[in-house]
């Protein structure tokens, strides 16, 4: 799960990570009022979407940039009216872009240096890692590719925790000394506390800035939380903005389905993550493109299968469906019932290939055969993939 920058600032405040105070606004009038409340003539207004690269992004209405620097409340209102309700395209959103529902107004900080700071979970070392760079404010992927020596990594022992000498090492590598090094160490220490306490899997501050006055501040924030730990954090779940998520994935999560939307045209309904991966691979191998990853799990109910089917059919890109079930705990007849229930409710006009194997397979096949559904039956995974790729091509 991700949150917006204005929400991230609330967490920063709670954990003592210095960052200019921001006010969120959903209309031009609110933006103007927010700018008045903040005061001064050095303001920043930012589009609130779950994607980076806003500064260099472009709105579909032609308006350039998701980050601007108004001088007056009236100008803040004017800028907000150009952004709210518009779709912002950045290098992280893809062509479709993201609808901007809210903007955030804050006091603009003066910048002397822009640094990069992130904390992530590192699979290889099975520990958190702090990633930092002197090259802040730009595309960090590009820095990593062109000048990998400018990316600093500090692994943190998961039990011993972050050590003062590790903070000093990081500060020195970022060429911070004296009071700035102290401010930086305190900020990273608090950010690390936040990272652990909130079960984050990613926190990224780009840029972390040093002001001409010598203060160290977080000017941007991107957060990712471990979905499996969200049950421990109802206050974070409350920050969830489902309008930022793929509607198919939101619907799937209501039914506890593991669903990830993809760009292809062949939908897959599979039980078990490994089998789902193998199914996607073999579709590709046969010259097709999967439209999704969908694992209905080991103990799916008829309702879940039916919901899964509906989600698949609501995707306009889907031109064919491959159901691949290996019945272990999952019974083939339950899957068959779910498919029939969904097909009865929705009109199925696209090819459907079903491969069932395992527990109650005879019963499952019988249910489908006795229905009036136009189902193409398959005996094994390879056969199934070939049949659906062929059916989609000729449909
Ligand atoms: P992103 O493009 O989505 O990563 O959004 P950012 O919040 O990082 O803003 C983009 C760029 O705008 C930053 O890299 C900064 O250079 C600049 N910027 C953001 N906030 C401020 C601010 O308060 N003051 C100044 N002077 N520049 C800012
Ligand atoms: Mn940024």
mmCIF file of C-alpha atoms and ligand atoms in Angstrom:
data_model
loop_
_atom_site.group_PDB
_atom_site.id
_atom_site.type_symbol
_atom_site.label_atom_id
_atom_site.label_comp_id
_atom_site.label_asym_id
_atom_site.label_seq_id
_atom_site.Cartn_x
_atom_site.Cartn_y
_atom_site.Cartn_z
ATOM 1 C CA UNK A 1 0.000 0.000 0.000
ATOM 2 C CA UNK A 2 1.133 3.543 -0.769
ATOM 3 C CA UNK A 3 0.167 6.916 0.667
ATOM 4 C CA UNK A 4 0.224 10.513 -0.541
ATOM 5 C CA UNK A 5 2.949 13.001 0.222
ATOM 6 C CA UNK A 6 0.649 15.103 2.460
ATOM 7 C CA UNK A 7 -0.101 11.958 4.489
ATOM 8 C CA UNK A 8 3.582 11.069 4.645
ATOM 9 C CA UNK A 9 4.196 14.478 6.191
ATOM 10 C CA UNK A 10 1.885 13.546 9.067
ATOM 11 C CA UNK A 11 4.056 10.511 9.754
ATOM 12 C CA UNK A 12 7.188 12.648 9.472
ATOM 13 C CA UNK A 13 5.823 15.032 12.071
ATOM 14 C CA UNK A 14 4.917 12.187 14.422
ATOM 15 C CA UNK A 15 8.398 10.679 14.225
ATOM 16 C CA UNK A 16 10.445 13.880 14.176
ATOM 17 C CA UNK A 17 11.565 13.950 10.558
ATOM 18 C CA UNK A 18 11.836 17.657 9.677
ATOM 19 C CA UNK A 19 9.784 18.647 6.646
ATOM 20 C CA UNK A 20 7.955 21.868 5.685
ATOM 21 C CA UNK A 21 4.355 21.806 6.856
ATOM 22 C CA UNK A 22 1.842 21.157 4.084
ATOM 23 C CA UNK A 23 -1.889 21.690 3.691
ATOM 24 C CA UNK A 24 -3.927 19.559 1.325
ATOM 25 C CA UNK A 25 -6.596 21.060 -0.941
ATOM 26 C CA UNK A 26 -9.268 19.525 -3.149
ATOM 27 C CA UNK A 27 -10.441 22.715 -4.878
ATOM 28 C CA UNK A 28 -8.917 25.966 -6.147
ATOM 29 C CA UNK A 29 -10.654 27.848 -3.313
ATOM 30 C CA UNK A 30 -9.186 25.509 -0.717
ATOM 31 C CA UNK A 31 -5.757 25.889 -2.309
ATOM 32 C CA UNK A 32 -6.010 29.665 -2.106
ATOM 33 C CA UNK A 33 -7.098 29.472 1.539
ATOM 34 C CA UNK A 34 -4.262 27.046 2.302
ATOM 35 C CA UNK A 35 -1.734 29.424 0.735
ATOM 36 C CA UNK A 36 -3.133 32.276 2.855
ATOM 37 C CA UNK A 37 -2.874 30.132 6.004
ATOM 38 C CA UNK A 38 0.750 29.287 5.265
ATOM 39 C CA UNK A 39 1.530 32.901 4.419
ATOM 40 C CA UNK A 40 4.541 34.496 2.805
ATOM 41 C CA UNK A 41 5.322 34.684 -0.889
ATOM 42 C CA UNK A 42 7.508 31.621 -1.174
ATOM 43 C CA UNK A 43 5.124 28.749 -1.734
ATOM 44 C CA UNK A 44 5.131 25.417 -3.465
ATOM 45 C CA UNK A 45 2.080 23.592 -4.837
ATOM 46 C CA UNK A 46 2.289 19.917 -5.711
ATOM 47 C CA UNK A 47 -0.067 17.450 -7.367
ATOM 48 C CA UNK A 48 -0.857 14.553 -5.011
ATOM 49 C CA UNK A 49 -0.602 11.241 -6.852
ATOM 50 C CA UNK A 50 1.072 7.958 -5.962
ATOM 51 C CA UNK A 51 3.872 8.450 -8.468
ATOM 52 C CA UNK A 52 7.154 10.311 -8.643
ATOM 53 C CA UNK A 53 8.551 12.493 -11.403
ATOM 54 C CA UNK A 54 5.738 15.009 -10.915
ATOM 55 C CA UNK A 55 8.034 17.988 -11.329
ATOM 56 C CA UNK A 56 8.900 16.972 -14.895
ATOM 57 C CA UNK A 57 5.446 15.563 -15.686
ATOM 58 C CA UNK A 58 2.864 17.005 -18.104
ATOM 59 C CA UNK A 59 -0.895 17.115 -17.750
ATOM 60 C CA UNK A 60 -3.050 15.732 -20.529
ATOM 61 C CA UNK A 61 -4.555 19.215 -20.939
ATOM 62 C CA UNK A 62 -1.081 20.415 -21.930
ATOM 63 C CA UNK A 63 -0.292 22.120 -18.620
ATOM 64 C CA UNK A 64 3.342 21.500 -17.753
ATOM 65 C CA UNK A 65 4.608 20.294 -14.371
ATOM 66 C CA UNK A 66 3.022 18.852 -11.236
ATOM 67 C CA UNK A 67 5.178 21.066 -8.972
ATOM 68 C CA UNK A 68 4.941 24.879 -9.096
ATOM 69 C CA UNK A 69 6.030 27.868 -7.045
ATOM 70 C CA UNK A 70 3.240 30.425 -6.633
ATOM 71 C CA UNK A 71 4.004 33.836 -5.151
ATOM 72 C CA UNK A 72 0.484 34.701 -3.970
ATOM 73 C CA UNK A 73 -2.603 32.824 -2.708
ATOM 74 C CA UNK A 74 -4.457 33.887 -5.884
ATOM 75 C CA UNK A 75 -1.728 32.326 -8.014
ATOM 76 C CA UNK A 76 -1.873 29.146 -5.897
ATOM 77 C CA UNK A 77 -5.622 28.956 -6.569
ATOM 78 C CA UNK A 78 -5.070 29.550 -10.275
ATOM 79 C CA UNK A 79 -2.424 26.776 -10.453
ATOM 80 C CA UNK A 80 -4.640 24.399 -8.478
ATOM 81 C CA UNK A 81 -7.470 24.918 -10.968
ATOM 82 C CA UNK A 82 -5.119 23.807 -13.766
ATOM 83 C CA UNK A 83 -4.131 20.630 -11.877
ATOM 84 C CA UNK A 84 -7.183 19.375 -9.987
ATOM 85 C CA UNK A 85 -9.386 17.123 -12.069
ATOM 86 C CA UNK A 86 -6.646 16.734 -14.673
ATOM 87 C CA UNK A 87 -4.528 13.714 -15.534
ATOM 88 C CA UNK A 88 -0.813 13.961 -14.876
ATOM 89 C CA UNK A 89 1.596 11.828 -16.923
ATOM 90 C CA UNK A 90 5.083 11.252 -15.500
ATOM 91 C CA UNK A 91 7.800 8.712 -16.284
ATOM 92 C CA UNK A 92 6.394 6.608 -13.447
ATOM 93 C CA UNK A 93 2.687 6.687 -14.343
ATOM 94 C CA UNK A 94 2.816 5.213 -17.841
ATOM 95 C CA UNK A 95 0.827 6.723 -20.701
ATOM 96 C CA UNK A 96 -2.494 6.472 -18.882
ATOM 97 C CA UNK A 97 -1.315 8.974 -16.245
ATOM 98 C CA UNK A 98 -2.981 9.631 -12.894
ATOM 99 C CA UNK A 99 -6.003 11.736 -12.111
ATOM 100 C CA UNK A 100 -5.121 14.518 -9.676
ATOM 101 C CA UNK A 101 -7.824 14.885 -7.039
ATOM 102 C CA UNK A 102 -5.818 16.904 -4.550
ATOM 103 C CA UNK A 103 -2.889 19.258 -4.362
ATOM 104 C CA UNK A 104 -0.663 20.125 -1.437
ATOM 105 C CA UNK A 105 0.497 23.637 -0.601
ATOM 106 C CA UNK A 106 3.585 24.176 1.518
ATOM 107 C CA UNK A 107 6.135 26.824 2.287
ATOM 108 C CA UNK A 108 8.861 26.514 -0.313
ATOM 109 C CA UNK A 109 12.274 25.784 1.129
ATOM 110 C CA UNK A 110 15.412 27.386 -0.278
ATOM 111 C CA UNK A 111 17.795 24.775 -1.559
ATOM 112 C CA UNK A 112 21.561 24.697 -1.363
ATOM 113 C CA UNK A 113 22.098 20.971 -1.890
ATOM 114 C CA UNK A 114 19.758 18.195 -3.004
ATOM 115 C CA UNK A 115 20.479 14.710 -1.644
ATOM 116 C CA UNK A 116 18.803 11.351 -2.052
ATOM 117 C CA UNK A 117 17.793 9.152 0.878
ATOM 118 C CA UNK A 118 15.804 5.921 0.998
ATOM 119 C CA UNK A 119 15.292 2.936 3.275
ATOM 120 C CA UNK A 120 14.312 -0.366 1.714
ATOM 121 C CA UNK A 121 14.096 -4.019 2.598
ATOM 122 C CA UNK A 122 16.941 -5.870 0.935
ATOM 123 C CA UNK A 123 16.130 -9.445 0.043
ATOM 124 C CA UNK A 124 19.732 -10.511 -0.552
ATOM 125 C CA UNK A 125 20.989 -9.590 2.908
ATOM 126 C CA UNK A 126 17.583 -10.092 4.564
ATOM 127 C CA UNK A 127 17.972 -6.712 6.259
ATOM 128 C CA UNK A 128 16.974 -3.083 5.858
ATOM 129 C CA UNK A 129 19.307 -1.027 3.709
ATOM 130 C CA UNK A 130 19.735 2.732 3.689
ATOM 131 C CA UNK A 131 20.452 4.056 0.211
ATOM 132 C CA UNK A 132 21.834 7.562 -0.155
ATOM 133 C CA UNK A 133 23.388 9.743 -2.814
ATOM 134 C CA UNK A 134 24.776 13.225 -3.277
ATOM 135 C CA UNK A 135 22.822 13.255 -6.564
ATOM 136 C CA UNK A 136 19.380 14.117 -5.183
ATOM 137 C CA UNK A 137 16.492 15.733 -6.987
ATOM 138 C CA UNK A 138 16.956 13.675 -10.117
ATOM 139 C CA UNK A 139 15.980 10.331 -11.471
ATOM 140 C CA UNK A 140 17.835 7.959 -9.116
ATOM 141 C CA UNK A 141 17.529 5.027 -11.534
ATOM 142 C CA UNK A 142 19.539 7.058 -14.026
ATOM 143 C CA UNK A 143 22.179 7.899 -11.402
ATOM 144 C CA UNK A 144 22.434 4.189 -10.527
ATOM 145 C CA UNK A 145 22.905 3.280 -14.162
ATOM 146 C CA UNK A 146 25.342 5.983 -15.267
ATOM 147 C CA UNK A 147 27.310 6.616 -12.065
ATOM 148 C CA UNK A 148 26.788 3.615 -9.781
ATOM 149 C CA UNK A 149 29.679 4.745 -7.559
ATOM 150 C CA UNK A 150 27.496 7.652 -6.448
ATOM 151 C CA UNK A 151 24.988 5.326 -4.791
ATOM 152 C CA UNK A 152 25.860 4.650 -1.151
ATOM 153 C CA UNK A 153 24.433 1.641 0.664
ATOM 154 C CA UNK A 154 24.407 1.042 4.402
ATOM 155 C CA UNK A 155 23.013 -2.294 5.504
ATOM 156 C CA UNK A 156 21.464 -2.337 8.976
ATOM 157 C CA UNK A 157 21.589 -5.418 11.147
ATOM 158 C CA UNK A 158 17.956 -6.420 11.741
ATOM 159 C CA UNK A 159 18.507 -7.201 15.444
ATOM 160 C CA UNK A 160 21.297 -4.791 16.415
ATOM 161 C CA UNK A 161 19.518 -1.904 14.664
ATOM 162 C CA UNK A 162 20.983 1.285 13.284
ATOM 163 C CA UNK A 163 24.317 2.192 14.919
ATOM 164 C CA UNK A 164 25.646 5.728 15.504
ATOM 165 C CA UNK A 165 28.848 4.975 13.560
ATOM 166 C CA UNK A 166 26.750 3.928 10.558
ATOM 167 C CA UNK A 167 25.021 7.311 10.654
ATOM 168 C CA UNK A 168 28.385 9.099 10.824
ATOM 169 C CA UNK A 169 29.634 7.049 7.892
ATOM 170 C CA UNK A 170 26.586 7.997 5.821
ATOM 171 C CA UNK A 171 26.897 11.688 6.743
ATOM 172 C CA UNK A 172 30.565 11.705 5.745
ATOM 173 C CA UNK A 173 29.820 9.980 2.440
ATOM 174 C CA UNK A 174 27.260 12.703 1.697
ATOM 175 C CA UNK A 175 29.863 15.354 2.545
ATOM 176 C CA UNK A 176 27.915 16.605 5.541
ATOM 177 C CA UNK A 177 29.875 17.939 8.513
ATOM 178 C CA UNK A 178 29.324 19.684 11.838
ATOM 179 C CA UNK A 179 25.791 20.681 12.667
ATOM 180 C CA UNK A 180 24.464 19.414 9.334
ATOM 181 C CA UNK A 181 25.893 15.953 9.998
ATOM 182 C CA UNK A 182 24.172 16.021 13.391
ATOM 183 C CA UNK A 183 20.832 17.081 11.918
ATOM 184 C CA UNK A 184 21.180 14.452 9.229
ATOM 185 C CA UNK A 185 21.972 11.683 11.745
ATOM 186 C CA UNK A 186 18.948 12.601 13.837
ATOM 187 C CA UNK A 187 16.693 12.684 10.777
ATOM 188 C CA UNK A 188 17.866 9.275 9.521
ATOM 189 C CA UNK A 189 17.592 7.788 13.017
ATOM 190 C CA UNK A 190 13.978 8.971 13.280
ATOM 191 C CA UNK A 191 13.179 7.911 9.741
ATOM 192 C CA UNK A 192 14.520 4.461 10.493
ATOM 193 C CA UNK A 193 12.313 4.289 13.606
ATOM 194 C CA UNK A 194 9.336 5.235 11.460
ATOM 195 C CA UNK A 195 10.283 2.634 8.852
ATOM 196 C CA UNK A 196 10.337 -0.170 11.429
ATOM 197 C CA UNK A 197 7.390 1.004 13.541
ATOM 198 C CA UNK A 198 5.077 1.348 10.541
ATOM 199 C CA UNK A 199 6.202 -1.849 8.769
ATOM 200 C CA UNK A 200 7.281 0.021 5.661
ATOM 201 C CA UNK A 201 8.908 -1.778 2.787
ATOM 202 C CA UNK A 202 10.096 1.476 1.257
ATOM 203 C CA UNK A 203 10.597 5.093 2.261
ATOM 204 C CA UNK A 204 12.138 7.422 -0.284
ATOM 205 C CA UNK A 205 13.013 11.077 0.176
ATOM 206 C CA UNK A 206 14.115 12.704 -3.064
ATOM 207 C CA UNK A 207 15.229 15.350 -2.499
ATOM 208 C CA UNK A 208 16.481 15.611 1.041
ATOM 209 C CA UNK A 209 17.791 19.164 1.051
ATOM 210 C CA UNK A 210 20.278 21.329 2.862
ATOM 211 C CA UNK A 211 19.013 24.921 3.012
ATOM 212 C CA UNK A 212 21.318 27.961 2.780
ATOM 213 C CA UNK A 213 20.631 28.424 6.519
ATOM 214 C CA UNK A 214 22.094 24.965 7.077
ATOM 215 C CA UNK A 215 18.947 23.037 7.887
ATOM 216 C CA UNK A 216 18.379 19.495 6.651
ATOM 217 C CA UNK A 217 14.805 18.906 5.449
ATOM 218 C CA UNK A 218 12.768 16.249 3.663
ATOM 219 C CA UNK A 219 11.121 17.928 0.648
ATOM 220 C CA UNK A 220 9.446 14.899 -0.874
ATOM 221 C CA UNK A 221 8.217 11.538 0.403
ATOM 222 C CA UNK A 222 7.233 8.243 -1.104
ATOM 223 C CA UNK A 223 6.078 5.415 1.151
ATOM 224 C CA UNK A 224 5.342 1.748 0.608
ATOM 225 C CA UNK A 225 3.926 -0.477 3.344
ATOM 226 C CA UNK A 226 4.072 -4.229 3.708
ATOM 227 C CA UNK A 227 0.488 -5.293 2.953
ATOM 228 C CA UNK A 228 0.845 -8.337 5.185
ATOM 229 C CA UNK A 229 1.491 -6.118 8.208
ATOM 230 C CA UNK A 230 -1.334 -3.645 7.600
ATOM 231 C CA UNK A 231 -3.591 -5.383 10.094
ATOM 232 C CA UNK A 232 -1.309 -3.936 12.782
ATOM 233 C CA UNK A 233 -1.811 -0.369 11.532
ATOM 234 C CA UNK A 234 -5.465 0.652 11.230
ATOM 235 C CA UNK A 235 -4.400 4.328 11.216
ATOM 236 C CA UNK A 236 -2.324 3.709 8.094
ATOM 237 C CA UNK A 237 -5.049 1.670 6.396
ATOM 238 C CA UNK A 238 -7.257 4.745 6.869
ATOM 239 C CA UNK A 239 -4.875 6.667 4.600
ATOM 240 C CA UNK A 240 -5.488 4.258 1.745
ATOM 241 C CA UNK A 241 -6.704 6.026 -1.387
ATOM 242 C CA UNK A 242 -8.307 3.397 -3.594
ATOM 243 C CA UNK A 243 -8.803 5.920 -6.406
ATOM 244 C CA UNK A 244 -5.022 5.662 -6.898
ATOM 245 C CA UNK A 245 -5.126 1.908 -7.322
ATOM 246 C CA UNK A 246 -6.040 -0.305 -10.244
ATOM 247 C CA UNK A 247 -9.839 -0.732 -9.799
ATOM 248 C CA UNK A 248 -9.511 -4.405 -10.738
ATOM 249 C CA UNK A 249 -6.994 -4.902 -7.912
ATOM 250 C CA UNK A 250 -9.185 -3.022 -5.425
ATOM 251 C CA UNK A 251 -12.131 -5.276 -6.287
ATOM 252 C CA UNK A 252 -9.937 -8.397 -6.054
ATOM 253 C CA UNK A 253 -8.626 -7.423 -2.625
ATOM 254 C CA UNK A 254 -12.228 -7.258 -1.343
ATOM 255 C CA UNK A 255 -12.482 -10.970 -2.079
ATOM 256 C CA UNK A 256 -8.987 -11.859 -0.830
ATOM 257 C CA UNK A 257 -7.809 -12.733 -4.312
ATOM 258 C CA UNK A 258 -4.212 -12.274 -5.373
ATOM 259 C CA UNK A 259 -4.659 -10.244 -8.531
ATOM 260 C CA UNK A 260 -2.251 -8.118 -10.545
ATOM 261 C CA UNK A 261 -3.398 -6.490 -13.768
ATOM 262 C CA UNK A 262 -1.082 -6.751 -16.788
ATOM 263 C CA UNK A 263 -1.119 -5.421 -20.339
ATOM 264 C CA UNK A 264 -1.941 -8.539 -22.420
ATOM 265 C CA UNK A 265 -5.247 -9.925 -23.682
ATOM 266 C CA UNK A 266 -5.360 -13.470 -22.258
ATOM 267 C CA UNK A 267 -6.777 -13.614 -18.747
ATOM 268 C CA UNK A 268 -5.652 -16.410 -16.438
ATOM 269 C CA UNK A 269 -7.521 -17.880 -13.506
ATOM 270 C CA UNK A 270 -5.242 -20.215 -11.623
ATOM 271 C CA UNK A 271 -4.873 -21.686 -8.151
ATOM 272 C CA UNK A 272 -1.463 -21.287 -6.590
ATOM 273 C CA UNK A 273 1.104 -18.538 -7.238
ATOM 274 C CA UNK A 274 3.671 -20.914 -8.742
ATOM 275 C CA UNK A 275 1.159 -22.386 -11.131
ATOM 276 C CA UNK A 276 0.008 -18.855 -12.025
ATOM 277 C CA UNK A 277 3.593 -17.870 -12.899
ATOM 278 C CA UNK A 278 4.048 -21.027 -14.954
ATOM 279 C CA UNK A 279 0.759 -20.366 -16.755
ATOM 280 C CA UNK A 280 1.801 -16.820 -17.641
ATOM 281 C CA UNK A 281 5.151 -18.114 -18.893
ATOM 282 C CA UNK A 282 3.627 -20.751 -21.085
ATOM 283 C CA UNK A 283 1.111 -18.291 -22.555
ATOM 284 C CA UNK A 284 4.048 -16.115 -23.563
ATOM 285 C CA UNK A 285 5.943 -19.143 -24.822
ATOM 286 C CA UNK A 286 3.002 -19.950 -27.110
ATOM 287 C CA UNK A 287 3.013 -16.403 -28.497
ATOM 288 C CA UNK A 288 0.302 -14.848 -26.307
ATOM 289 C CA UNK A 289 0.329 -12.086 -23.687
ATOM 290 C CA UNK A 290 -1.200 -12.562 -20.223
ATOM 291 C CA UNK A 291 -3.766 -9.951 -19.126
ATOM 292 C CA UNK A 292 -3.282 -10.623 -15.451
ATOM 293 C CA UNK A 293 -1.846 -12.677 -12.667
ATOM 294 C CA UNK A 294 -4.663 -14.207 -10.669
ATOM 295 C CA UNK A 295 -4.252 -16.741 -7.922
ATOM 296 C CA UNK A 296 -7.565 -17.778 -6.358
ATOM 297 C CA UNK A 297 -5.655 -19.636 -3.656
ATOM 298 C CA UNK A 298 -5.878 -23.082 -2.234
ATOM 299 C CA UNK A 299 -9.226 -22.864 -0.510
ATOM 300 C CA UNK A 300 -11.244 -20.561 -2.749
ATOM 301 C CA UNK A 301 -15.029 -20.557 -2.426
ATOM 302 C CA UNK A 302 -17.553 -20.492 -5.240
ATOM 303 C CA UNK A 303 -18.123 -16.771 -4.466
ATOM 304 C CA UNK A 304 -14.424 -15.992 -4.803
ATOM 305 C CA UNK A 305 -14.141 -17.825 -8.105
ATOM 306 C CA UNK A 306 -17.220 -16.037 -9.359
ATOM 307 C CA UNK A 307 -15.798 -12.649 -8.262
ATOM 308 C CA UNK A 308 -12.498 -13.477 -9.963
ATOM 309 C CA UNK A 309 -14.318 -14.267 -13.173
ATOM 310 C CA UNK A 310 -16.252 -11.010 -13.056
ATOM 311 C CA UNK A 311 -13.079 -8.976 -12.514
ATOM 312 C CA UNK A 312 -11.494 -10.666 -15.508
ATOM 313 C CA UNK A 313 -14.528 -9.996 -17.700
ATOM 314 C CA UNK A 314 -14.711 -6.344 -16.648
ATOM 315 C CA UNK A 315 -11.309 -5.758 -18.286
ATOM 316 C CA UNK A 316 -11.936 -4.512 -21.855
ATOM 317 C CA UNK A 317 -8.500 -5.781 -22.956
ATOM 318 C CA UNK A 318 -9.389 -9.388 -22.229
ATOM 319 C CA UNK A 319 -10.056 -11.380 -25.425
ATOM 320 C CA UNK A 320 -9.828 -14.880 -24.019
ATOM 321 C CA UNK A 321 -9.684 -16.716 -20.690
ATOM 322 C CA UNK A 322 -7.560 -19.618 -19.612
ATOM 323 C CA UNK A 323 -8.621 -21.430 -16.460
ATOM 324 C CA UNK A 324 -5.863 -23.661 -15.174
ATOM 325 C CA UNK A 325 -6.653 -25.527 -11.976
ATOM 326 C CA UNK A 326 -4.730 -28.186 -10.223
ATOM 327 C CA UNK A 327 -7.129 -29.519 -7.631
ATOM 328 C CA UNK A 328 -5.366 -30.324 -4.394
ATOM 329 C CA UNK A 329 -7.109 -28.631 -1.502
ATOM 330 C CA UNK A 330 -9.082 -26.745 -4.156
ATOM 331 C CA UNK A 331 -11.715 -28.956 -5.678
ATOM 332 C CA UNK A 332 -12.331 -28.874 -9.418
ATOM 333 C CA UNK A 333 -16.117 -28.946 -8.992
ATOM 334 C CA UNK A 334 -15.996 -25.787 -6.838
ATOM 335 C CA UNK A 335 -14.113 -23.993 -9.612
ATOM 336 C CA UNK A 336 -16.623 -25.275 -12.160
ATOM 337 C CA UNK A 337 -19.545 -24.037 -10.065
ATOM 338 C CA UNK A 338 -17.938 -20.624 -9.691
ATOM 339 C CA UNK A 339 -17.372 -20.317 -13.426
ATOM 340 C CA UNK A 340 -20.932 -21.377 -14.204
ATOM 341 C CA UNK A 341 -22.374 -18.953 -11.638
ATOM 342 C CA UNK A 342 -20.396 -16.037 -13.079
ATOM 343 C CA UNK A 343 -21.121 -17.011 -16.679
ATOM 344 C CA UNK A 344 -24.832 -17.215 -15.904
ATOM 345 C CA UNK A 345 -24.772 -13.649 -14.621
ATOM 346 C CA UNK A 346 -22.545 -12.187 -17.303
ATOM 347 C CA UNK A 347 -22.683 -12.797 -20.977
ATOM 348 C CA UNK A 348 -19.597 -14.728 -22.003
ATOM 349 C CA UNK A 349 -18.748 -13.891 -25.602
ATOM 350 C CA UNK A 350 -15.017 -14.610 -25.624
ATOM 351 C CA UNK A 351 -13.238 -17.966 -25.854
ATOM 352 C CA UNK A 352 -12.730 -19.861 -22.623
ATOM 353 C CA UNK A 353 -10.252 -22.710 -22.287
ATOM 354 C CA UNK A 354 -10.457 -24.836 -19.153
ATOM 355 C CA UNK A 355 -7.879 -27.273 -17.928
ATOM 356 C CA UNK A 356 -8.847 -29.105 -14.765
ATOM 357 C CA UNK A 357 -6.814 -31.757 -13.024
ATOM 358 C CA UNK A 358 -6.836 -33.328 -9.572
ATOM 359 C CA UNK A 359 -9.434 -33.556 -6.818
ATOM 360 C CA UNK A 360 -12.996 -34.052 -8.113
ATOM 361 C CA UNK A 361 -11.862 -33.527 -11.714
ATOM 362 C CA UNK A 362 -14.496 -35.846 -13.181
ATOM 363 C CA UNK A 363 -17.272 -34.001 -11.348
ATOM 364 C CA UNK A 364 -15.881 -30.613 -12.402
ATOM 365 C CA UNK A 365 -15.635 -31.601 -16.057
ATOM 366 C CA UNK A 366 -19.126 -33.075 -15.992
ATOM 367 C CA UNK A 367 -20.621 -29.833 -14.603
ATOM 368 C CA UNK A 368 -19.025 -27.808 -17.371
ATOM 369 C CA UNK A 369 -19.923 -30.263 -20.126
ATOM 370 C CA UNK A 370 -23.541 -30.381 -19.024
ATOM 371 C CA UNK A 371 -23.825 -26.602 -19.040
ATOM 372 C CA UNK A 372 -24.514 -24.708 -22.252
ATOM 373 C CA UNK A 373 -21.225 -22.804 -21.961
ATOM 374 C CA UNK A 374 -19.005 -22.893 -25.047
ATOM 375 C CA UNK A 375 -15.925 -24.162 -23.276
ATOM 376 C CA UNK A 376 -12.804 -25.469 -24.967
ATOM 377 C CA UNK A 377 -11.472 -28.303 -22.887
ATOM 378 C CA UNK A 378 -7.730 -28.961 -22.536
ATOM 379 C CA UNK A 379 -5.795 -31.919 -21.161
ATOM 380 C CA UNK A 380 -2.544 -30.337 -20.060
ATOM 381 C CA UNK A 381 -0.960 -26.949 -19.587
ATOM 382 C CA UNK A 382 0.780 -26.840 -22.950
ATOM 383 C CA UNK A 383 -2.355 -27.912 -24.782
ATOM 384 C CA UNK A 384 -4.373 -25.316 -22.858
ATOM 385 C CA UNK A 385 -1.993 -22.456 -23.655
ATOM 386 C CA UNK A 386 -1.848 -23.357 -27.359
ATOM 387 C CA UNK A 387 -5.645 -23.573 -27.550
ATOM 388 C CA UNK A 388 -6.292 -20.169 -25.938
ATOM 389 C CA UNK A 389 -3.606 -18.386 -27.985
ATOM 390 C CA UNK A 390 -5.078 -19.904 -31.150
ATOM 391 C CA UNK A 391 -8.669 -19.101 -30.132
ATOM 392 C CA UNK A 392 -7.843 -15.465 -29.414
ATOM 393 C CA UNK A 393 -6.048 -15.120 -32.756
ATOM 394 C CA UNK A 394 -8.963 -16.470 -34.776
ATOM 395 C CA UNK A 395 -11.741 -14.855 -32.706
HETATM 396 P P1 LIG B 1 8.675 14.629 -7.835
HETATM 397 O O1 LIG B 1 9.061 15.290 -9.123
HETATM 398 O O2 LIG B 1 7.385 13.892 -7.946
HETATM 399 O O3 LIG B 1 9.764 13.788 -7.274
HETATM 400 O O4 LIG B 1 8.374 15.810 -6.805
HETATM 401 P P2 LIG B 1 9.333 16.622 -5.818
HETATM 402 O O5 LIG B 1 8.565 16.956 -4.618
HETATM 403 O O6 LIG B 1 10.615 15.896 -5.589
HETATM 404 O O7 LIG B 1 9.598 17.963 -6.600
HETATM 405 C C1 LIG B 1 10.342 18.022 -7.794
HETATM 406 C C2 LIG B 1 11.490 19.020 -7.661
HETATM 407 O O8 LIG B 1 10.986 20.296 -7.331
HETATM 408 C C3 LIG B 1 12.471 18.672 -6.550
HETATM 409 O O9 LIG B 1 13.485 17.809 -6.984
HETATM 410 C C4 LIG B 1 13.014 20.013 -6.166
HETATM 411 O O10 LIG B 1 14.103 20.358 -7.007
HETATM 412 C C5 LIG B 1 11.863 20.960 -6.460
HETATM 413 N N1 LIG B 1 11.170 21.298 -5.203
HETATM 414 C C6 LIG B 1 10.240 20.573 -4.543
HETATM 415 N N2 LIG B 1 9.844 21.189 -3.413
HETATM 416 C C7 LIG B 1 10.546 22.346 -3.358
HETATM 417 C C8 LIG B 1 10.607 23.441 -2.432
HETATM 418 O O11 LIG B 1 9.938 23.491 -1.404
HETATM 419 N N3 LIG B 1 11.456 24.459 -2.743
HETATM 420 C C9 LIG B 1 12.224 24.454 -3.858
HETATM 421 N N4 LIG B 1 13.029 25.486 -4.086
HETATM 422 N N5 LIG B 1 12.208 23.467 -4.735
HETATM 423 C C10 LIG B 1 11.383 22.423 -4.497
HETATM 424 MN MN1 LIG B 2 10.988 13.748 -5.715
#
